[in-house]
Short mmCIF file of C-alpha atoms in Angstrom, two decimals:
data_model
loop_
_atom_site.label_atom_id
_atom_site.label_comp_id
_atom_site.label_asym_id
_atom_site.label_seq_id
_atom_site.Cartn_x
_atom_site.Cartn_y
_atom_site.Cartn_z
CA MET A 1 3.13 -35.23 -17.76
CA ILE A 2 6.42 -33.43 -18.86
CA ASP A 3 7.33 -33.84 -22.43
CA ARG A 4 11.02 -34.43 -22.34
CA ARG A 5 11.29 -34.35 -26.06
CA GLN A 6 11.03 -30.39 -25.86
CA PRO A 7 13.32 -28.14 -24.25
CA PRO A 8 11.93 -26.16 -21.25
CA PRO A 9 10.59 -22.73 -22.14
CA THR A 10 13.29 -19.87 -21.44
CA PRO A 11 11.66 -17.25 -19.15
CA GLU A 12 12.12 -13.66 -19.89
CA LEU A 13 15.32 -12.47 -18.03
CA PRO A 14 14.77 -10.00 -15.20
CA ARG A 15 15.49 -6.42 -15.99
CA TYR A 16 18.94 -5.30 -15.07
CA ARG A 17 18.98 -2.94 -12.20
CA LEU A 18 22.05 -0.47 -11.63
CA PRO A 19 23.35 -0.36 -8.12
CA PRO A 20 22.78 3.22 -6.55
CA VAL A 21 24.72 5.92 -8.43
CA VAL A 22 25.90 9.10 -6.81
CA GLU A 23 26.20 11.77 -9.34
CA THR A 24 28.02 15.21 -8.80
CA LYS A 25 29.72 17.79 -10.85
CA LEU A 26 32.83 19.85 -9.88
CA ALA A 27 32.85 23.81 -10.44
CA ASN A 28 35.26 23.18 -13.49
CA GLY A 29 32.54 21.01 -15.16
CA LEU A 30 33.95 17.51 -14.61
CA GLU A 31 31.14 15.21 -14.11
CA ALA A 32 31.47 12.36 -11.63
CA LEU A 33 29.53 9.15 -11.03
CA LEU A 34 30.07 6.91 -8.00
CA VAL A 35 28.92 3.29 -7.93
CA GLU A 36 29.66 1.07 -4.92
CA ASP A 37 30.56 -2.66 -5.44
CA ARG A 38 31.97 -4.26 -2.21
CA ARG A 39 32.44 -7.78 -3.71
CA CYS A 40 36.27 -7.17 -4.19
CA PRO A 41 38.72 -4.60 -2.56
CA LEU A 42 39.08 -2.98 -5.79
CA VAL A 43 38.23 0.33 -7.67
CA SER A 44 37.92 1.01 -11.28
CA ALA A 45 38.03 4.48 -12.72
CA ARG A 46 37.29 5.92 -16.10
CA LEU A 47 38.12 9.39 -17.15
CA GLY A 48 36.51 10.05 -20.34
CA PHE A 49 36.58 12.96 -22.92
CA PRO A 50 34.63 13.45 -26.14
CA ALA A 51 37.87 13.40 -28.00
CA GLY A 52 38.08 10.50 -30.46
CA SER A 53 39.54 10.15 -33.94
CA LYS A 54 36.62 12.10 -35.63
CA HIS A 55 38.51 15.21 -34.30
CA ASP A 56 41.76 14.11 -36.31
CA PRO A 57 42.65 16.75 -38.71
CA ALA A 58 42.77 15.66 -42.48
CA GLY A 59 46.16 14.08 -43.15
CA LEU A 60 46.84 13.48 -39.24
CA TYR A 61 44.74 10.28 -38.94
CA GLY A 62 45.77 8.52 -35.65
CA LEU A 63 46.42 11.58 -33.81
CA ALA A 64 43.87 11.01 -31.13
CA GLU A 65 44.94 7.36 -30.91
CA SER A 66 48.69 8.29 -30.49
CA THR A 67 47.88 11.22 -27.96
CA ALA A 68 46.24 8.62 -25.94
CA ALA A 69 48.82 6.02 -26.11
CA LEU A 70 51.43 8.61 -24.84
CA LEU A 71 49.62 10.12 -21.98
CA THR A 72 51.25 7.63 -19.54
CA GLU A 73 54.73 7.95 -21.05
CA GLY A 74 55.93 10.98 -19.07
CA THR A 75 54.49 13.99 -17.38
CA THR A 76 55.95 16.97 -15.72
CA ARG A 77 55.82 15.04 -12.44
CA ARG A 78 56.86 11.54 -13.48
CA THR A 79 58.65 9.57 -16.07
CA ALA A 80 57.13 6.67 -17.97
CA ARG A 81 59.01 4.28 -15.73
CA GLU A 82 57.93 6.11 -12.47
CA MET A 83 54.25 6.15 -13.67
CA ALA A 84 54.34 2.44 -14.28
CA GLU A 85 56.03 1.57 -11.00
CA GLU A 86 53.70 3.73 -9.02
CA ALA A 87 50.80 1.96 -10.62
CA ALA A 88 52.02 -1.34 -9.91
CA ALA A 89 52.76 -0.39 -6.30
CA ILE A 90 48.93 0.39 -5.66
CA GLY A 91 48.26 -3.06 -7.24
CA GLY A 92 46.73 -1.63 -10.61
CA SER A 93 47.47 0.07 -13.72
CA VAL A 94 46.93 3.29 -15.80
CA ARG A 95 46.56 3.35 -19.46
CA ALA A 96 44.63 5.34 -22.05
CA GLY A 97 42.97 4.72 -25.43
CA ALA A 98 41.07 6.40 -28.13
CA GLY A 99 38.05 5.37 -30.33
CA ALA A 100 36.00 7.08 -32.92
CA ASP A 101 34.17 9.41 -30.46
CA THR A 102 36.07 9.24 -27.18
CA LEU A 103 39.51 9.18 -25.33
CA VAL A 104 39.51 7.43 -22.02
CA VAL A 105 42.03 7.36 -19.43
CA ALA A 106 41.53 3.99 -17.41
CA GLY A 107 42.71 2.89 -14.07
CA ASP A 108 42.33 0.06 -11.56
CA ALA A 109 43.85 -0.52 -8.03
CA LEU A 110 43.19 -1.69 -4.73
CA ALA A 111 40.53 0.28 -3.02
CA GLU A 112 42.74 1.49 -0.32
CA ASN A 113 44.84 3.42 -3.00
CA LEU A 114 41.88 5.34 -4.51
CA GLY A 115 43.74 8.74 -3.92
CA ARG A 116 46.82 7.55 -5.46
CA LEU A 117 45.03 6.11 -8.51
CA LEU A 118 43.35 9.38 -9.19
CA ASP A 119 46.43 11.27 -8.61
CA LEU A 120 48.17 9.35 -11.23
CA MET A 121 45.15 9.57 -13.87
CA ALA A 122 45.11 13.27 -13.26
CA ASP A 123 48.66 13.55 -13.85
CA ALA A 124 48.45 11.79 -17.19
CA ALA A 125 45.54 13.74 -18.37
CA ARG A 126 46.77 17.25 -17.27
CA ASN A 127 50.49 16.99 -17.57
CA ALA A 128 51.53 14.82 -20.28
CA VAL A 129 54.81 16.06 -22.04
CA PHE A 130 55.16 13.63 -24.80
CA PRO A 131 58.91 13.02 -24.46
CA GLU A 132 60.46 13.02 -27.87
CA GLU A 133 62.16 9.56 -27.49
CA GLU A 134 58.77 8.14 -26.66
CA VAL A 135 57.12 9.87 -29.66
CA GLN A 136 59.69 8.29 -31.97
CA LEU A 137 59.37 4.97 -30.21
CA ARG A 138 55.48 5.15 -30.68
CA LYS A 139 55.85 6.01 -34.41
CA GLN A 140 58.30 3.24 -35.10
CA ASN A 141 56.09 0.75 -33.24
CA ARG A 142 52.78 1.93 -34.79
CA ARG A 143 54.27 1.96 -38.21
CA GLN A 144 55.36 -1.71 -37.96
CA GLU A 145 52.02 -2.56 -36.53
CA LEU A 146 50.16 -0.99 -39.36
CA LEU A 147 52.36 -2.69 -41.82
CA ALA A 148 51.42 -5.99 -40.23
CA GLN A 149 47.62 -5.14 -40.23
CA ARG A 150 47.76 -4.05 -43.78
CA ALA A 151 49.20 -7.32 -44.81
CA ARG A 152 45.92 -8.97 -43.76
CA ALA A 153 43.08 -9.14 -46.09
CA GLU A 154 40.34 -8.66 -43.44
CA TYR A 155 41.86 -5.42 -42.32
CA LEU A 156 42.05 -4.13 -45.99
CA ALA A 157 38.37 -4.96 -46.22
CA ASP A 158 37.19 -3.30 -43.06
CA GLU A 159 39.26 -0.16 -43.72
CA LYS A 160 37.78 0.27 -47.19
CA LEU A 161 34.28 -0.40 -46.22
CA THR A 162 34.38 2.08 -43.38
CA GLU A 163 35.70 4.68 -46.02
CA VAL A 164 33.19 3.95 -48.69
CA VAL A 165 30.22 3.99 -46.11
CA LEU A 166 31.21 7.03 -44.01
CA ALA A 167 33.41 9.41 -46.27
CA PRO A 168 33.61 12.39 -46.22
CA HIS A 169 32.95 12.50 -42.53
CA PRO A 170 36.12 11.99 -40.41
CA TYR A 171 34.63 8.75 -39.22
CA ALA A 172 35.83 7.29 -42.48
CA HIS A 173 39.36 7.42 -41.08
CA GLN A 174 39.44 5.57 -37.88
CA SER A 175 43.06 4.34 -38.30
CA PRO A 176 46.28 5.98 -39.07
CA THR A 177 48.21 5.85 -42.51
CA LEU A 178 51.87 5.36 -42.83
CA GLU A 179 51.96 9.09 -44.15
CA SER A 180 50.03 10.45 -40.97
CA ILE A 181 52.38 8.42 -38.69
CA ASP A 182 55.41 10.04 -40.30
CA ARG A 183 53.89 13.51 -39.69
CA LEU A 184 53.07 12.91 -35.85
CA GLU A 185 55.46 15.28 -33.64
CA ARG A 186 55.40 16.35 -30.14
CA GLY A 187 53.71 19.74 -30.73
CA LEU A 188 50.80 18.22 -32.65
CA LEU A 189 50.20 15.64 -29.94
CA ALA A 190 50.63 18.27 -27.10
CA GLY A 191 48.25 20.54 -28.99
CA PHE A 192 45.51 17.86 -29.42
CA GLY A 193 45.94 17.09 -25.57
CA ARG A 194 45.66 20.72 -24.58
CA GLY A 195 42.54 21.41 -26.88
CA HIS A 196 40.63 18.23 -26.07
CA LEU A 197 41.46 17.04 -22.53
CA THR A 198 39.66 19.52 -20.48
CA PRO A 199 37.27 19.01 -17.55
CA ALA A 200 34.41 20.64 -19.24
CA GLY A 201 32.36 18.06 -21.04
CA ALA A 202 34.47 15.13 -19.42
CA VAL A 203 33.13 12.32 -17.12
CA LEU A 204 34.86 10.33 -14.23
CA ILE A 205 33.38 6.95 -13.52
CA LEU A 206 34.38 5.11 -10.18
CA THR A 207 33.19 1.72 -9.43
CA GLY A 208 33.98 -0.71 -6.58
CA ALA A 209 34.76 -0.82 -3.01
CA LEU A 210 34.53 3.13 -2.58
CA PRO A 211 34.72 4.99 0.88
CA PRO A 212 31.78 6.91 1.85
CA PRO A 213 30.57 9.50 -0.79
CA ALA A 214 31.68 12.56 0.94
CA GLN A 215 35.24 11.19 1.38
CA VAL A 216 35.34 10.18 -2.25
CA LEU A 217 34.24 13.64 -3.31
CA GLU A 218 36.97 15.24 -1.31
CA THR A 219 39.55 12.92 -3.03
CA ILE A 220 38.18 13.70 -6.43
CA GLU A 221 38.31 17.34 -5.81
CA GLU A 222 41.94 17.30 -4.54
CA ALA A 223 42.94 15.22 -7.65
CA PHE A 224 40.93 17.44 -10.29
CA GLY A 225 39.37 20.45 -8.70
CA GLY A 226 42.33 22.87 -9.62
CA TRP A 227 42.02 21.76 -13.18
CA GLU A 228 41.27 24.90 -15.23
CA PRO A 229 38.32 24.37 -17.63
CA ARG A 230 38.44 25.10 -21.50
CA GLN A 231 35.77 24.81 -23.87
CA PRO A 232 36.62 21.67 -26.14
CA PRO A 233 36.49 22.00 -29.85
CA ALA A 234 33.19 21.41 -31.52
CA PRO A 235 32.75 18.11 -33.27
CA PRO A 236 32.64 17.83 -36.92
CA ALA A 237 29.24 18.35 -38.76
CA ALA A 238 27.22 15.06 -38.73
CA ARG A 239 26.83 14.93 -42.33
CA PHE A 240 26.86 11.56 -44.20
CA PRO A 241 26.48 10.40 -47.71
CA GLU A 242 23.12 8.87 -48.72
CA PRO A 243 23.62 4.87 -48.87
CA SER A 244 24.04 3.52 -52.30
CA ARG A 245 25.22 0.34 -53.91
CA SER A 246 28.82 0.43 -55.04
CA ILE A 247 31.23 -2.49 -55.44
CA THR A 248 35.03 -2.21 -54.81
CA LEU A 249 37.56 -4.65 -55.35
CA ILE A 250 41.00 -4.56 -53.55
CA ASP A 251 43.15 -6.65 -55.95
CA ARG A 252 45.43 -8.84 -54.04
CA PRO A 253 47.11 -11.28 -56.48
CA GLY A 254 47.60 -14.69 -55.07
CA SER A 255 44.76 -14.81 -52.59
CA VAL A 256 43.16 -18.10 -52.33
CA GLN A 257 40.00 -16.61 -50.72
CA ALA A 258 38.07 -13.48 -51.00
CA ASP A 259 37.01 -11.46 -47.90
CA ILE A 260 33.68 -10.04 -48.59
CA ARG A 261 32.19 -7.14 -46.81
CA LEU A 262 28.80 -5.38 -47.30
CA GLY A 263 27.66 -2.28 -45.34
CA ARG A 264 25.77 0.86 -45.08
CA LEU A 265 24.81 3.59 -42.77
CA ALA A 266 22.65 2.47 -39.81
CA ALA A 267 21.07 3.85 -36.45
CA ASN A 268 22.97 5.02 -33.43
CA ARG A 269 22.01 4.04 -29.87
CA ALA A 270 19.64 7.18 -29.46
CA SER A 271 17.70 6.34 -32.57
CA PRO A 272 14.26 4.62 -32.17
CA ASP A 273 15.48 2.23 -34.84
CA TYR A 274 18.52 0.98 -32.72
CA PHE A 275 16.88 -1.76 -30.84
CA PRO A 276 14.74 -3.17 -33.62
CA LEU A 277 17.77 -3.17 -35.74
CA LEU A 278 19.99 -4.73 -33.15
CA VAL A 279 17.40 -7.64 -32.69
CA GLY A 280 17.11 -7.94 -36.56
CA ASN A 281 20.70 -7.98 -36.81
CA THR A 282 21.16 -10.76 -34.42
CA ILE A 283 18.84 -12.92 -36.36
CA LEU A 284 20.49 -12.10 -39.53
CA GLY A 285 24.16 -12.82 -38.61
CA GLY A 286 24.48 -12.41 -34.84
CA GLY A 287 25.73 -15.70 -33.85
CA ALA A 288 25.77 -19.54 -34.47
CA SER A 289 21.97 -19.60 -34.74
CA SER A 290 21.60 -16.95 -37.26
CA ARG A 291 20.39 -17.03 -40.87
CA LEU A 292 23.82 -16.21 -42.38
CA PHE A 293 25.69 -18.71 -40.32
CA ALA A 294 23.03 -21.43 -41.14
CA ASN A 295 23.00 -20.56 -44.79
CA ILE A 296 26.59 -19.69 -45.71
CA ARG A 297 28.45 -21.96 -43.43
CA GLU A 298 26.11 -24.94 -42.52
CA GLN A 299 24.07 -25.53 -45.49
CA ARG A 300 26.31 -24.39 -48.44
CA GLY A 301 29.98 -24.84 -46.78
CA TYR A 302 31.18 -21.67 -48.46
CA ALA A 303 32.80 -20.27 -45.31
CA TYR A 304 34.01 -20.99 -41.85
CA ASP A 305 32.47 -17.68 -40.62
CA ALA A 306 29.52 -15.47 -41.69
CA HIS A 307 28.22 -12.76 -39.58
CA SER A 308 26.88 -9.34 -39.32
CA ALA A 309 27.27 -6.54 -36.78
CA VAL A 310 25.78 -3.18 -35.88
CA HIS A 311 28.51 -0.56 -35.12
CA PRO A 312 26.94 2.43 -33.26
CA LEU A 313 28.83 5.62 -33.20
CA LYS A 314 27.65 8.96 -31.51
CA ASP A 315 26.62 10.78 -34.78
CA THR A 316 25.58 7.67 -36.72
CA GLY A 317 25.99 3.93 -36.94
CA SER A 318 26.80 1.21 -39.54
CA LEU A 319 25.82 -2.34 -40.46
CA GLU A 320 28.44 -4.60 -41.78
CA VAL A 321 28.15 -8.22 -42.98
CA VAL A 322 31.33 -10.36 -43.05
CA THR A 323 32.37 -13.48 -44.57
CA GLN A 324 35.50 -14.98 -46.40
CA VAL A 325 34.87 -17.59 -49.10
CA ARG A 326 36.78 -19.73 -51.86
CA ASN A 327 37.44 -17.74 -54.93
CA GLU A 328 35.23 -20.25 -56.85
CA VAL A 329 32.02 -19.49 -54.89
CA VAL A 330 32.42 -15.75 -54.45
CA ASP A 331 29.38 -14.88 -56.72
CA ALA A 332 27.16 -17.68 -55.29
CA ALA A 333 28.06 -16.55 -51.78
CA LEU A 334 27.29 -12.99 -52.47
CA GLU A 335 24.00 -13.87 -54.00
CA ALA A 336 22.99 -15.76 -50.78
CA VAL A 337 24.08 -12.86 -48.48
CA LEU A 338 22.12 -10.50 -50.60
CA ALA A 339 19.11 -12.69 -50.60
CA GLU A 340 19.35 -13.16 -46.81
CA MET A 341 19.37 -9.33 -46.31
CA SER A 342 16.46 -8.89 -48.59
CA LEU A 343 14.38 -11.70 -47.04
CA ILE A 344 14.29 -10.44 -43.37
CA GLY A 345 13.27 -6.83 -44.66
CA ARG A 346 10.41 -8.42 -46.70
CA ASP A 347 9.14 -11.27 -44.54
CA GLY A 348 10.17 -10.33 -41.16
CA VAL A 349 11.24 -13.04 -38.61
CA SER A 350 9.69 -15.93 -36.77
CA GLU A 351 8.64 -16.02 -33.07
CA GLU A 352 11.26 -18.67 -32.55
CA GLU A 353 14.02 -16.60 -33.99
CA LEU A 354 12.73 -13.68 -31.99
CA SER A 355 12.83 -15.42 -28.72
CA THR A 356 16.51 -16.85 -29.31
CA ALA A 357 17.48 -13.28 -30.15
CA ARG A 358 16.00 -11.57 -27.33
CA ASN A 359 17.40 -14.12 -24.84
CA PHE A 360 20.70 -13.97 -26.34
CA LEU A 361 21.05 -10.30 -26.32
CA SER A 362 19.68 -9.81 -22.86
CA GLY A 363 21.83 -12.53 -21.38
CA VAL A 364 25.09 -11.28 -22.86
CA PHE A 365 24.45 -7.74 -21.78
CA VAL A 366 23.75 -8.63 -18.25
CA ILE A 367 26.59 -11.04 -18.04
CA ARG A 368 29.02 -8.34 -19.50
CA LEU A 369 28.16 -5.99 -16.67
CA GLU A 370 29.14 -8.59 -13.83
CA THR A 371 32.54 -7.03 -13.21
CA GLN A 372 33.05 -3.50 -11.91
CA GLU A 373 35.56 -2.86 -14.73
CA ALA A 374 32.89 -3.70 -17.34
CA LEU A 375 30.30 -1.54 -15.51
CA ALA A 376 32.69 1.40 -15.30
CA ASN A 377 33.26 0.92 -19.22
CA GLN A 378 29.39 0.80 -19.90
CA LEU A 379 28.78 3.85 -17.88
CA SER A 380 31.45 5.94 -19.53
CA VAL A 381 30.06 5.00 -23.03
CA VAL A 382 26.59 6.01 -21.96
CA LYS A 383 27.52 9.37 -20.60
CA LEU A 384 30.01 10.08 -23.31
CA MET A 385 27.42 9.06 -25.95
CA GLY A 386 24.91 11.54 -24.40
CA LEU A 387 22.49 9.11 -23.21
CA PRO A 388 20.66 8.86 -19.88
CA LEU A 389 21.72 6.38 -17.29
CA GLU A 390 18.36 4.76 -17.70
CA TYR A 391 19.65 3.39 -20.86
CA VAL A 392 21.38 0.76 -19.04
CA GLU A 393 18.36 -0.33 -16.99
CA GLN A 394 16.23 -0.26 -20.10
CA TYR A 395 18.43 -2.27 -22.27
CA THR A 396 16.80 -5.62 -21.86
CA ALA A 397 13.52 -4.20 -21.63
CA ARG A 398 13.85 -2.44 -24.86
CA VAL A 399 15.15 -5.53 -26.45
CA TRP A 400 12.23 -7.45 -25.48
CA ALA A 401 9.86 -4.69 -26.52
CA ALA A 402 11.07 -4.72 -30.26
CA ALA A 403 7.92 -5.82 -32.05
CA PRO A 404 8.20 -7.95 -35.14
CA GLU A 405 7.01 -5.23 -37.30
CA GLU A 406 9.42 -2.88 -36.04
CA ILE A 407 12.12 -5.36 -36.73
CA ARG A 408 10.99 -5.93 -40.33
CA ALA A 409 10.76 -2.29 -41.02
CA ALA A 410 14.26 -1.66 -39.54
CA ALA A 411 15.51 -4.50 -41.61
CA ALA A 412 13.92 -3.12 -44.81
CA ARG A 413 15.54 0.26 -44.23
CA TYR A 414 18.97 -0.59 -43.11
CA MET A 415 19.56 -4.18 -44.71
CA ASN A 416 18.33 -3.20 -48.21
CA PRO A 417 20.72 -4.86 -50.63
CA ALA A 418 20.15 -2.06 -53.19
CA GLN A 419 21.80 0.52 -50.59
CA ALA A 420 24.65 -1.90 -49.55
CA ALA A 421 28.30 -0.86 -50.33
CA ILE A 422 30.24 -4.18 -51.42
CA VAL A 423 34.06 -4.56 -50.70
CA VAL A 424 35.97 -7.53 -51.82
CA VAL A 425 39.55 -8.24 -51.29
CA GLY A 426 40.98 -10.94 -53.35
CA ASP A 427 42.59 -12.16 -56.48
CA GLY A 428 41.19 -9.86 -59.26
CA ALA A 429 42.19 -12.20 -61.94
CA LYS A 430 39.86 -14.84 -60.49
CA ILE A 431 37.10 -13.00 -58.95
CA LEU A 432 36.63 -9.61 -61.01
CA LYS A 433 34.30 -11.25 -63.52
CA PRO A 434 32.03 -12.95 -61.01
CA LEU A 435 31.76 -9.54 -59.07
CA GLU A 436 30.79 -7.76 -62.26
CA LYS A 437 27.56 -9.83 -62.37
CA PHE A 438 26.47 -7.34 -59.59
CA GLY A 439 27.30 -4.30 -61.31
CA PRO A 440 30.17 -1.79 -62.12
CA VAL A 441 33.24 -2.66 -60.23
CA THR A 442 36.09 -0.10 -58.94
CA VAL A 443 39.33 -1.79 -58.67
CA GLU A 444 42.04 -0.78 -56.51
CA ARG A 445 45.54 -2.28 -55.84
CA ALA A 446 46.26 -3.75 -52.36
CA GLY A 447 49.37 -2.13 -50.85
#
């Protein structure tokens, strides 16, 4: 007899299997990965460099970001309009962006136009000229965008937490400042591009309805083979502060709620602690079935949202807890968050929580790799983070292999409330005294 009062058990999801991957390397050092996927007559390409914002010089925060944004705004061979029109003519697009560790030129097009797509991408990476009018327009637009961002309490909270947890490492400045935007000029952008965009250490990912490998390699050689290699600049030393309790209040008079962040250094993807921490974080605050959501929102009604996240970088990682609450319950909400962080590291997790988290993480990971664009993005991350290709296939297995004691130990190490930096953005006149219950508070003015 089937007991219909109980939900059916969820079997372990099958392990993800990569399609066949052809790997090669050009004489100039450019590494290429080819993954065939014939479900759609499309190709996706990612040309990645280890050239993110951690390479921004002091006082020039946002240099990598703006260099990437302007790569497609004019080259020695094409104007910005010609670049956009040619991309549209082949049924696709070419764009670029930079994160903390990487700068990636991304392109998509109809499969029959692979050669033209790679020519556009090579032109952007090799021949960008950063026209003065485009630089000035970028500065104007980015300044207005930053002003709009800094008008939001959640942006101020995230910005300050990143600084507190990661400074003095350059990871602490993943966004520009108004002053650094004003300092941008063509020479600085071109210099960053010349120094960091080199085939040595770069990776090209191609997924989709590709021609036979030999033909693809000829096309890659035609687009990138003549690119002279240069040794890219060394990354900054991976030195980070010891995690410790601090409380920072960003005083924002008139705020009717407080944006709360707690965070500290955590594990990166290469660490043996990463998967136990990832599973533990999912149980703590990774979704609607998490402890933080159930406690802060469902039981207490303090907030619409309460969650936590692990942010892996190449050289380190961070754990962040996020919520927004009414001014009247700042201290009670903070006590509840700290208690949940402490509890998971002390008592561990239940089998039911563990099963739910494993299924959620495994399912989301596999679903996110359904499109060829998503697979291209994932493979570029894996290669630029220095991880083996097996990382992709082993992901779900390692999620399921995270044992309860490993999860508890990782939580005790990385969710220790005594080592969590606390940042709150809100009306200091209303929330300073409640915050002082948790220790000395450093007050800064929003602006």
